[in-house]
Coordinates of N, CA and C in Angstrom, one line a residue:
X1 N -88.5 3.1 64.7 CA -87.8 1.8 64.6 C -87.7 1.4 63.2
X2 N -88.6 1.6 62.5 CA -88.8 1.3 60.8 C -87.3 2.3 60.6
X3 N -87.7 3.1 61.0 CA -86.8 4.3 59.8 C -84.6 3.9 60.3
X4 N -84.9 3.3 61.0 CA -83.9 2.8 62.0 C -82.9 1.6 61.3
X5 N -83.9 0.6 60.8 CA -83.7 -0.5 59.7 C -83.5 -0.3 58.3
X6 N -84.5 1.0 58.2 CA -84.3 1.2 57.0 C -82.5 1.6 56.2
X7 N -82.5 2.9 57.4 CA -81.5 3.5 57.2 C -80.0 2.3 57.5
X8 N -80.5 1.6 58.4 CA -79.3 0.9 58.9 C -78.9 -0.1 58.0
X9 N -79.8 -0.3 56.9 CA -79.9 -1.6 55.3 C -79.4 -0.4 54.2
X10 N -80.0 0.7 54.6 CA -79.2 1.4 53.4 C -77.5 1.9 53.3
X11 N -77.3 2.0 54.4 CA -75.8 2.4 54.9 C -74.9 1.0 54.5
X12 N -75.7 -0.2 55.2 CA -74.9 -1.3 54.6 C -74.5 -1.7 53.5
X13 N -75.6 -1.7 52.3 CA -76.2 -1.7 51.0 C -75.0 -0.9 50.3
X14 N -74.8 0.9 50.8 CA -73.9 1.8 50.8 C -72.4 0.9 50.6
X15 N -71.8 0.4 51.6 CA -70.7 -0.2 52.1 C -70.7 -1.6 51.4
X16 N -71.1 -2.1 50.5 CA -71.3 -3.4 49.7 C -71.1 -2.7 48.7
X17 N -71.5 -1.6 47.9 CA -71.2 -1.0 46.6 C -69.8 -0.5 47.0
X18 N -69.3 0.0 47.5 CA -68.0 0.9 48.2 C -67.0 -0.6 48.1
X19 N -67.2 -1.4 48.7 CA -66.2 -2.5 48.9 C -65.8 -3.3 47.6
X20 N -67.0 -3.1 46.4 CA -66.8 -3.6 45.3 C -65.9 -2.7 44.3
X21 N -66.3 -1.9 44.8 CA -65.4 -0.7 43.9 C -64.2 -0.5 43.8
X22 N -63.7 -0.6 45.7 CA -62.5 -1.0 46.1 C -61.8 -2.1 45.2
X23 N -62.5 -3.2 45.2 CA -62.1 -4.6 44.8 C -61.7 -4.5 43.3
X24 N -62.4 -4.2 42.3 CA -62.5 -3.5 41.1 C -60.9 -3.1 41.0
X25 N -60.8 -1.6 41.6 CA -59.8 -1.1 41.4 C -58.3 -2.0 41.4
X26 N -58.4 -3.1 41.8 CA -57.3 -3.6 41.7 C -57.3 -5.0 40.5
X27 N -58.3 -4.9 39.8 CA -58.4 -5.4 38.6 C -57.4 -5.1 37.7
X28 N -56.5 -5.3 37.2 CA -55.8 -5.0 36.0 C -56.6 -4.3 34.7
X29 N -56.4 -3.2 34.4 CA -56.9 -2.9 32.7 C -55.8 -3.2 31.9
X30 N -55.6 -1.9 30.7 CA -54.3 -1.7 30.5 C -53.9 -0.3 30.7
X31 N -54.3 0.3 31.2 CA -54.4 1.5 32.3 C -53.6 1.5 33.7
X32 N -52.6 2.0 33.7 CA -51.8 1.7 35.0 C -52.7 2.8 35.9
X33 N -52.1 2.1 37.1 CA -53.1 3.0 38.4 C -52.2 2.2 40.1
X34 N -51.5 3.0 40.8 CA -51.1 3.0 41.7 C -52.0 1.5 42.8
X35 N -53.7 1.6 42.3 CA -54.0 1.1 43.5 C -54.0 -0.9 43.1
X36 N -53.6 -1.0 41.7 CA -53.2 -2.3 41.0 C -52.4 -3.1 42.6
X37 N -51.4 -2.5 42.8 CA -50.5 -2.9 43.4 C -51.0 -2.6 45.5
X38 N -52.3 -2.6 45.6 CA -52.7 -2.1 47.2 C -52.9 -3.7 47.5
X39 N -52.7 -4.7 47.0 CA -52.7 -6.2 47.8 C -51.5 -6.4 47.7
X40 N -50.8 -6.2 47.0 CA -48.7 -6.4 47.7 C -48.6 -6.2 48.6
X41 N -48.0 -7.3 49.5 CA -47.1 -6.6 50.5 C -45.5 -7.4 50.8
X42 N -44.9 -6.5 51.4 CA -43.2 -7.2 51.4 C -42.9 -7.1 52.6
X43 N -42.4 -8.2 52.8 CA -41.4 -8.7 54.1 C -40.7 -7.2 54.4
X44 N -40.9 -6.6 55.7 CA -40.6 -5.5 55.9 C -40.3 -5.4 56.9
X45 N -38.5 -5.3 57.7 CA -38.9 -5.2 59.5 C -39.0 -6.3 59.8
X46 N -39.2 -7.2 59.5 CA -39.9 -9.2 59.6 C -41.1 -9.2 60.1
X47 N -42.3 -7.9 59.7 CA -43.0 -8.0 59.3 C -44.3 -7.9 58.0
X48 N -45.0 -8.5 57.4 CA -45.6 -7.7 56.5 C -46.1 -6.4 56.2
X49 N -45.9 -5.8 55.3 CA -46.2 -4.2 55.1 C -46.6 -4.3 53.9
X50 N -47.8 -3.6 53.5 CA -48.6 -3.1 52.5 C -47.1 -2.1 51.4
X51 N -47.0 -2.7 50.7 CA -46.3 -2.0 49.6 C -45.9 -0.3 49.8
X52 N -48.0 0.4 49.5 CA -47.7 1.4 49.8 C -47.1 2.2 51.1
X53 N -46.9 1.6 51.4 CA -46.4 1.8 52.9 C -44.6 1.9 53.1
X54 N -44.2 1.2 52.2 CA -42.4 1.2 52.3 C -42.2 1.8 51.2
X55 N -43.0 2.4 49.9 CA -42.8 3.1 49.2 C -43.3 4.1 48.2
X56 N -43.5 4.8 47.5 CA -44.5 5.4 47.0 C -44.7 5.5 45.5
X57 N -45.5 5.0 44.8 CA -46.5 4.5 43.6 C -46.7 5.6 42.6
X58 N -46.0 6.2 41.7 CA -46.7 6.7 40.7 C -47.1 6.1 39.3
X59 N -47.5 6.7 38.6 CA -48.2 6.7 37.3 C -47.0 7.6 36.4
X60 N -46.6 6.7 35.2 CA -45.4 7.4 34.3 C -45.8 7.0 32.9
X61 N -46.2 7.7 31.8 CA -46.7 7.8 30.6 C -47.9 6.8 30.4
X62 N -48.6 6.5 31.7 CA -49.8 5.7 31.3 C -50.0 4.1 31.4
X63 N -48.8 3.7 31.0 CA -48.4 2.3 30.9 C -47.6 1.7 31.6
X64 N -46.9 2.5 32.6 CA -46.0 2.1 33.4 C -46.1 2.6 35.0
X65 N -45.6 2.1 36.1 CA -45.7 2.1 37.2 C -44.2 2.6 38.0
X66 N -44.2 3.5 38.2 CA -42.8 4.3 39.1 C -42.6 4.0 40.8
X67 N -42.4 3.0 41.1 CA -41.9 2.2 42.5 C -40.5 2.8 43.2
X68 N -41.0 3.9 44.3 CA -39.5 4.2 44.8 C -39.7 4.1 46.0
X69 N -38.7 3.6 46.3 CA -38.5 3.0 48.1 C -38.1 3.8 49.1
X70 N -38.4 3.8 50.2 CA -38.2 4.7 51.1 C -37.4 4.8 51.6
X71 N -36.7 3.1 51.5 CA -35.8 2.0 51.7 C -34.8 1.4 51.0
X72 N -33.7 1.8 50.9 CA -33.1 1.7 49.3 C -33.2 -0.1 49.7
X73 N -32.7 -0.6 50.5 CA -32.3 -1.9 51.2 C -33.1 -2.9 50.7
X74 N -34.6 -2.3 50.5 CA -35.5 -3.5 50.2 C -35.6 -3.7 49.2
X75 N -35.0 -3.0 48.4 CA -35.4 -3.5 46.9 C -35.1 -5.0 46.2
X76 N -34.7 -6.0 46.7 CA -34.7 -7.2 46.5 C -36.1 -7.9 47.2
X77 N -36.4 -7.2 48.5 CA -37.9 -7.6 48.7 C -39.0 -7.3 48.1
X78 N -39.0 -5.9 47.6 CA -39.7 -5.7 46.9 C -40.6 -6.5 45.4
X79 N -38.9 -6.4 44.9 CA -39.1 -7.1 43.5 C -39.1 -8.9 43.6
X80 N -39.1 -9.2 44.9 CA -39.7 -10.6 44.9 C -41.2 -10.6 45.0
X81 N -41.7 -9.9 46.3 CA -43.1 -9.8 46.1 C -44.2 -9.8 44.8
X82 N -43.3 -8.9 43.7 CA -44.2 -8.4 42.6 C -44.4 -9.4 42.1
X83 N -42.8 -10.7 41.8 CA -42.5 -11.4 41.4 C -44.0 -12.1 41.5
X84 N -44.0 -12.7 43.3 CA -44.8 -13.7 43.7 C -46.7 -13.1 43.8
X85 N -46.6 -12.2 43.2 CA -48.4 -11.8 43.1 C -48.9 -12.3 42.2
X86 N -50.2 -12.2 42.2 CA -50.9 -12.5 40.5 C -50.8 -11.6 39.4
X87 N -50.2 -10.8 39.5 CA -50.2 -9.8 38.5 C -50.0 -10.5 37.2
X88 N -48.7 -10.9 37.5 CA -48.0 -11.2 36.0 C -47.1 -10.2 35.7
X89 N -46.8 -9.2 36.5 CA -45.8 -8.5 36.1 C -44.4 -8.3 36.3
X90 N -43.1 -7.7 34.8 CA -42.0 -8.4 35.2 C -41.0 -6.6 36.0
X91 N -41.1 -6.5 37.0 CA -40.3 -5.8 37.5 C -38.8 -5.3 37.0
X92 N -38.8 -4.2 36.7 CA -37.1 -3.2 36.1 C -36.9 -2.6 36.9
X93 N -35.8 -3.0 37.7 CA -34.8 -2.3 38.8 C -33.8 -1.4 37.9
X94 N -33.6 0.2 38.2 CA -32.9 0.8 37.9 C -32.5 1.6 39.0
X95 N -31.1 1.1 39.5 CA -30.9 2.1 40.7 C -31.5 1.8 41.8
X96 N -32.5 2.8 42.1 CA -33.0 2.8 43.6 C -34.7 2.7 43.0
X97 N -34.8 2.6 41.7 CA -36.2 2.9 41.0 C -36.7 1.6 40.4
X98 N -37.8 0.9 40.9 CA -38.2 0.1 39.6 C -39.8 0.5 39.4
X99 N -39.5 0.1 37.9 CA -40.3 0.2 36.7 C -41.3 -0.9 37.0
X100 N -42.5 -1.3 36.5 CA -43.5 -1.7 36.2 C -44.3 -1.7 34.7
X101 N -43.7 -2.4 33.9 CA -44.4 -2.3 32.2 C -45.7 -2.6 32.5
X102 N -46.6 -2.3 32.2 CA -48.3 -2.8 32.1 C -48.6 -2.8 30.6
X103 N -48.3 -3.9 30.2 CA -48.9 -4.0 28.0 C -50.4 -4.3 28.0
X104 N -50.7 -4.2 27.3 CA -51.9 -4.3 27.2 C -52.6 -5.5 27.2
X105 N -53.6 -5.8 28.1 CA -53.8 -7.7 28.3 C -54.1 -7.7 26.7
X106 N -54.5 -9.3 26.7 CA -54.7 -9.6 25.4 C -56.5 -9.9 25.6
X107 N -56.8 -10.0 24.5 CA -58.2 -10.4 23.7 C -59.2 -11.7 25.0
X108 N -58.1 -12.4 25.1 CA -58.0 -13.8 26.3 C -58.0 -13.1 27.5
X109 N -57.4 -12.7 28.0 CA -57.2 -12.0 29.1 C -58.2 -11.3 29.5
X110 N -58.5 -10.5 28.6 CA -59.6 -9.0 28.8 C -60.7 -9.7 29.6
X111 N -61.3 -11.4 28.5 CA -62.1 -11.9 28.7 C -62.5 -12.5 30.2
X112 N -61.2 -13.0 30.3 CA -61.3 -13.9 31.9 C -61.4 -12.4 32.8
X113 N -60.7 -11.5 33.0 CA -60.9 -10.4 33.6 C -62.6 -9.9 33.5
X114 N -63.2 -9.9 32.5 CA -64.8 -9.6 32.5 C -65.3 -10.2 33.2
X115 N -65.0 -11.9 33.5 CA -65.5 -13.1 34.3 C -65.4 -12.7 35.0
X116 N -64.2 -12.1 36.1 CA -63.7 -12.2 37.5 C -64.7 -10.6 38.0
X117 N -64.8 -9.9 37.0 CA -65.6 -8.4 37.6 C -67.1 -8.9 37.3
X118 N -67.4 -10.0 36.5 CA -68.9 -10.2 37.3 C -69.2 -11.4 37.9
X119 N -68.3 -11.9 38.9 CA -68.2 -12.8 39.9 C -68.4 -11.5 41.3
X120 N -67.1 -10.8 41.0 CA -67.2 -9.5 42.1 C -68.4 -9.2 42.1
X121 N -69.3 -8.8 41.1 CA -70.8 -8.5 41.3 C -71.7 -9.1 41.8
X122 N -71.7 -10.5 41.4 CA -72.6 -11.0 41.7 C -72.5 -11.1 43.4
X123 N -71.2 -11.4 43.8 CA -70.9 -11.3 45.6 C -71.6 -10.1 45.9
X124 N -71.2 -9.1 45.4 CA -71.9 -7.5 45.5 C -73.1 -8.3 46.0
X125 N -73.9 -8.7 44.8 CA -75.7 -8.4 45.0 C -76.0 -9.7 46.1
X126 N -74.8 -10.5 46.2 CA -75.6 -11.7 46.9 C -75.7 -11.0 48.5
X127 N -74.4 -9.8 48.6 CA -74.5 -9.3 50.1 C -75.2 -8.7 49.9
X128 N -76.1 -7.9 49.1 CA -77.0 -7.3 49.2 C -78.0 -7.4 49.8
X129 N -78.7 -8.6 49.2 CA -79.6 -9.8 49.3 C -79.4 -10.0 50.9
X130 N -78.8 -10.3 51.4 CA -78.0 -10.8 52.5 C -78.8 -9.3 53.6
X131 N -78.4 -8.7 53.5 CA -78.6 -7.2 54.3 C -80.4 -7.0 53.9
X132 N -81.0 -7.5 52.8 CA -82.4 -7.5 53.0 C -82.8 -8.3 53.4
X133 N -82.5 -9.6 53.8 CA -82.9 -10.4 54.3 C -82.9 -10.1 55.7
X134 N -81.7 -9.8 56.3 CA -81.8 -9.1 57.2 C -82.7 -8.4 58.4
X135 N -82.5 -7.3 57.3 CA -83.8 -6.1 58.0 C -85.0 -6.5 57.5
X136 N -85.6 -7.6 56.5 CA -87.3 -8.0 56.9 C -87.2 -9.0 57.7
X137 N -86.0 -9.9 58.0 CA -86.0 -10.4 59.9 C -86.6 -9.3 61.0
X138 N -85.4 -8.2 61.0 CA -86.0 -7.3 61.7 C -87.1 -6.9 62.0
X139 N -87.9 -6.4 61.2 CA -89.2 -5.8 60.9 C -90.1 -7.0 61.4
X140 N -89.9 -8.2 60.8 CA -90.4 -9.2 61.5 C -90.4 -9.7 62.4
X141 N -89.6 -9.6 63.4 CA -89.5 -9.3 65.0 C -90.2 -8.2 65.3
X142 N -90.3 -7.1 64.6 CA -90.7 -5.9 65.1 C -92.5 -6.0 65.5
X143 N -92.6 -7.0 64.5 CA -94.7 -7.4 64.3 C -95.0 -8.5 65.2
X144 N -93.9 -9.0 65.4 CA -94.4 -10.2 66.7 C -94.2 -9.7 67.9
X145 N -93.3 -8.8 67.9 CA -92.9 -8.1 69.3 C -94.7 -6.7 69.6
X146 N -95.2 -6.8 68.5 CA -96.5 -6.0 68.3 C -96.2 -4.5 68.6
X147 N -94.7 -4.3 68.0 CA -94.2 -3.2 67.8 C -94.8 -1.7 66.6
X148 N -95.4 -3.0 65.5 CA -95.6 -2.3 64.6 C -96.9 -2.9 64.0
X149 N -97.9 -2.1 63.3 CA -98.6 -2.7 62.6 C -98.6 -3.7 61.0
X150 N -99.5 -3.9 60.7 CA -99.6 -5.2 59.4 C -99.0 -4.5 58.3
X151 N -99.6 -3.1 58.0 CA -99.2 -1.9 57.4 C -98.0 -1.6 57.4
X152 N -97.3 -1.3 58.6 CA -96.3 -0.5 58.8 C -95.1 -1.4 58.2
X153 N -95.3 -2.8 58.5 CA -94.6 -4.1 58.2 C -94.7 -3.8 56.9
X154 N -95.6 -4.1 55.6 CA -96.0 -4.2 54.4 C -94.9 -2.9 53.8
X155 N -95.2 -1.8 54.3 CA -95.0 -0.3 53.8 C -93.0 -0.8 53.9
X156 N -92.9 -1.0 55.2 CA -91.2 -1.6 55.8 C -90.6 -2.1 54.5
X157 N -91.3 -3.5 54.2 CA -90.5 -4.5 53.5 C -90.2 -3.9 51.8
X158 N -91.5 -3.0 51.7 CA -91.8 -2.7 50.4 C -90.5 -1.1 49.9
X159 N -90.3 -0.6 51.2 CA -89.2 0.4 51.2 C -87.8 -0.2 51.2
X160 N -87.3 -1.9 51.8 CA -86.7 -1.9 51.6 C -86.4 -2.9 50.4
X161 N -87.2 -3.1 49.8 CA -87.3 -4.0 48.6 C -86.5 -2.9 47.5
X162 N -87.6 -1.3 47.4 CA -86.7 -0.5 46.7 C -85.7 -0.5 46.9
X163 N -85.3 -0.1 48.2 CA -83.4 0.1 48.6 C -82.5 -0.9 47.6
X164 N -83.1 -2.1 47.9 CA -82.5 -3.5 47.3 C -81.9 -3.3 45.7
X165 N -83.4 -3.0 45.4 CA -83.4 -2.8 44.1 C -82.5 -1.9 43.1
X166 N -82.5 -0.5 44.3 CA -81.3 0.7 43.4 C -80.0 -0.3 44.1
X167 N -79.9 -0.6 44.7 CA -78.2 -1.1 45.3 C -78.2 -2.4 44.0
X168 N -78.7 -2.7 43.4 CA -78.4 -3.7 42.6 C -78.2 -3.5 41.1
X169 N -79.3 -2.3 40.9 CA -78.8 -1.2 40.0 C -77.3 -0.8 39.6
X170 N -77.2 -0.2 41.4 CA -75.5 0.4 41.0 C -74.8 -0.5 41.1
X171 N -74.7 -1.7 41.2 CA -73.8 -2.7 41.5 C -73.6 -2.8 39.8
X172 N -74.7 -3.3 39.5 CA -74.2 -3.4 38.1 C -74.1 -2.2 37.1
X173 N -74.1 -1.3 37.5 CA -73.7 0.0 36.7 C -71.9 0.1 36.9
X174 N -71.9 -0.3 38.0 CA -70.3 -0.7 38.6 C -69.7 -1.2 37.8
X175 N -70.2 -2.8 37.6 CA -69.7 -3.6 36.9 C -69.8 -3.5 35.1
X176 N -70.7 -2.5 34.7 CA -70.5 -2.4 33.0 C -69.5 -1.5 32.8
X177 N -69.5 -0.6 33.8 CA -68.4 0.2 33.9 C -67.1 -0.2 33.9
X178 N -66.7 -1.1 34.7 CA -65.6 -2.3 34.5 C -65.2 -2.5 33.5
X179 N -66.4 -3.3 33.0 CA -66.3 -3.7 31.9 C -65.6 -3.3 30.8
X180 N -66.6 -2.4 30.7 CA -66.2 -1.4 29.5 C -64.7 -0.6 29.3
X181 N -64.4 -0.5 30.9 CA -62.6 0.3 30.4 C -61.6 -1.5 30.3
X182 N -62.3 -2.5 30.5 CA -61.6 -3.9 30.4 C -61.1 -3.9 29.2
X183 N -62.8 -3.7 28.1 CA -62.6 -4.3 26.8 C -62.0 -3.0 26.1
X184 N -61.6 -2.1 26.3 CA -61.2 -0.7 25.7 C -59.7 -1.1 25.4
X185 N -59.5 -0.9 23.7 CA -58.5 -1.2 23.8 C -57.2 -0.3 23.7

């Protein structure tokens, strides 16, 4: 039953570092990268559709973003969407192709960006927290249900205190990592 909670706080734990990572990747550097653009989506069908979905995303000398439609038709939807994101970025229709410039944020920018990746973090460790609180519920049901001994409880909480503790680790190893390709100029 211990090994049960244990593993079941570590998998979660797992899935809180993963989801941050995800989140991360759609931070702006000055590093172009396809998944910048994975919260766009455009009026598609007269439904919403995830960008990558109506068209396909490359990477072109580093700084720039290659948008080709699958759909020659949408490209006015398209380039409203980009329009209406937080990005900040100004969309180049050429043809059936638009461009994506990514300059390099500024000094200001970088900064508020550092904010927002250790806001992400701190959510990270607060769900962490969250998932140990959790399973020493658990465990604690487990000692009044006289499932487990005083011990086995003590040994429980103290295993998942460690778990806690590397997941908070890599949270913030996440986040200097962030950081660090943030302030990279």
């Amino acid at each position: 039953m211990l090994n049960e909670i244990k593993q079941d706080a570590q998998t979660r734990m797992a899935k809180s570092i993963d989801a941050l990572k995800h989140t991360l990747t759609s931070i702006r550097t000055g590093r172009a990268s396809p998944a910048l653009l994975d919260r766009i989506t455009v009026k598609a069908y007269g439904t919403d559709t995830p960008l990558n979905q109506v068209a396909s995303i490359s990477v072109s000398e580093g700084h720039s973003l290659v948008i080709t439609l699958f759909d020659k038709g949408m490209i006015k939807d398209v380039e409203k969407a980009i329009y209406a994101s937080d990005l900040g970025l100004t969309p180049n229709v050429a043809g059936t192709v638009i461009r994506l410039n990514l300059p390099p944020p500024t000094e200001e920018r970088r900064k508020e960006l550092g904010k927002q990746v250790q806001k992400e973090g701190e959510g990270a460790k607060i769900a962490i927290r969250n998932i140990r609180q959790d399973a020493n519920k658990a465990i604690a049901a487990l000692i009044k249900d006289k499932a487990i001994s005083e011990d086995d409880k003590k040994r429980g909480e103290d295993d998942i205190q460690k778990l806690t503790d590397k997941s908070i680790k890599d949270v913030d190893s996440v986040v200097a990592e962030k950081e660090k390709e943030l302030m990279a100029v």
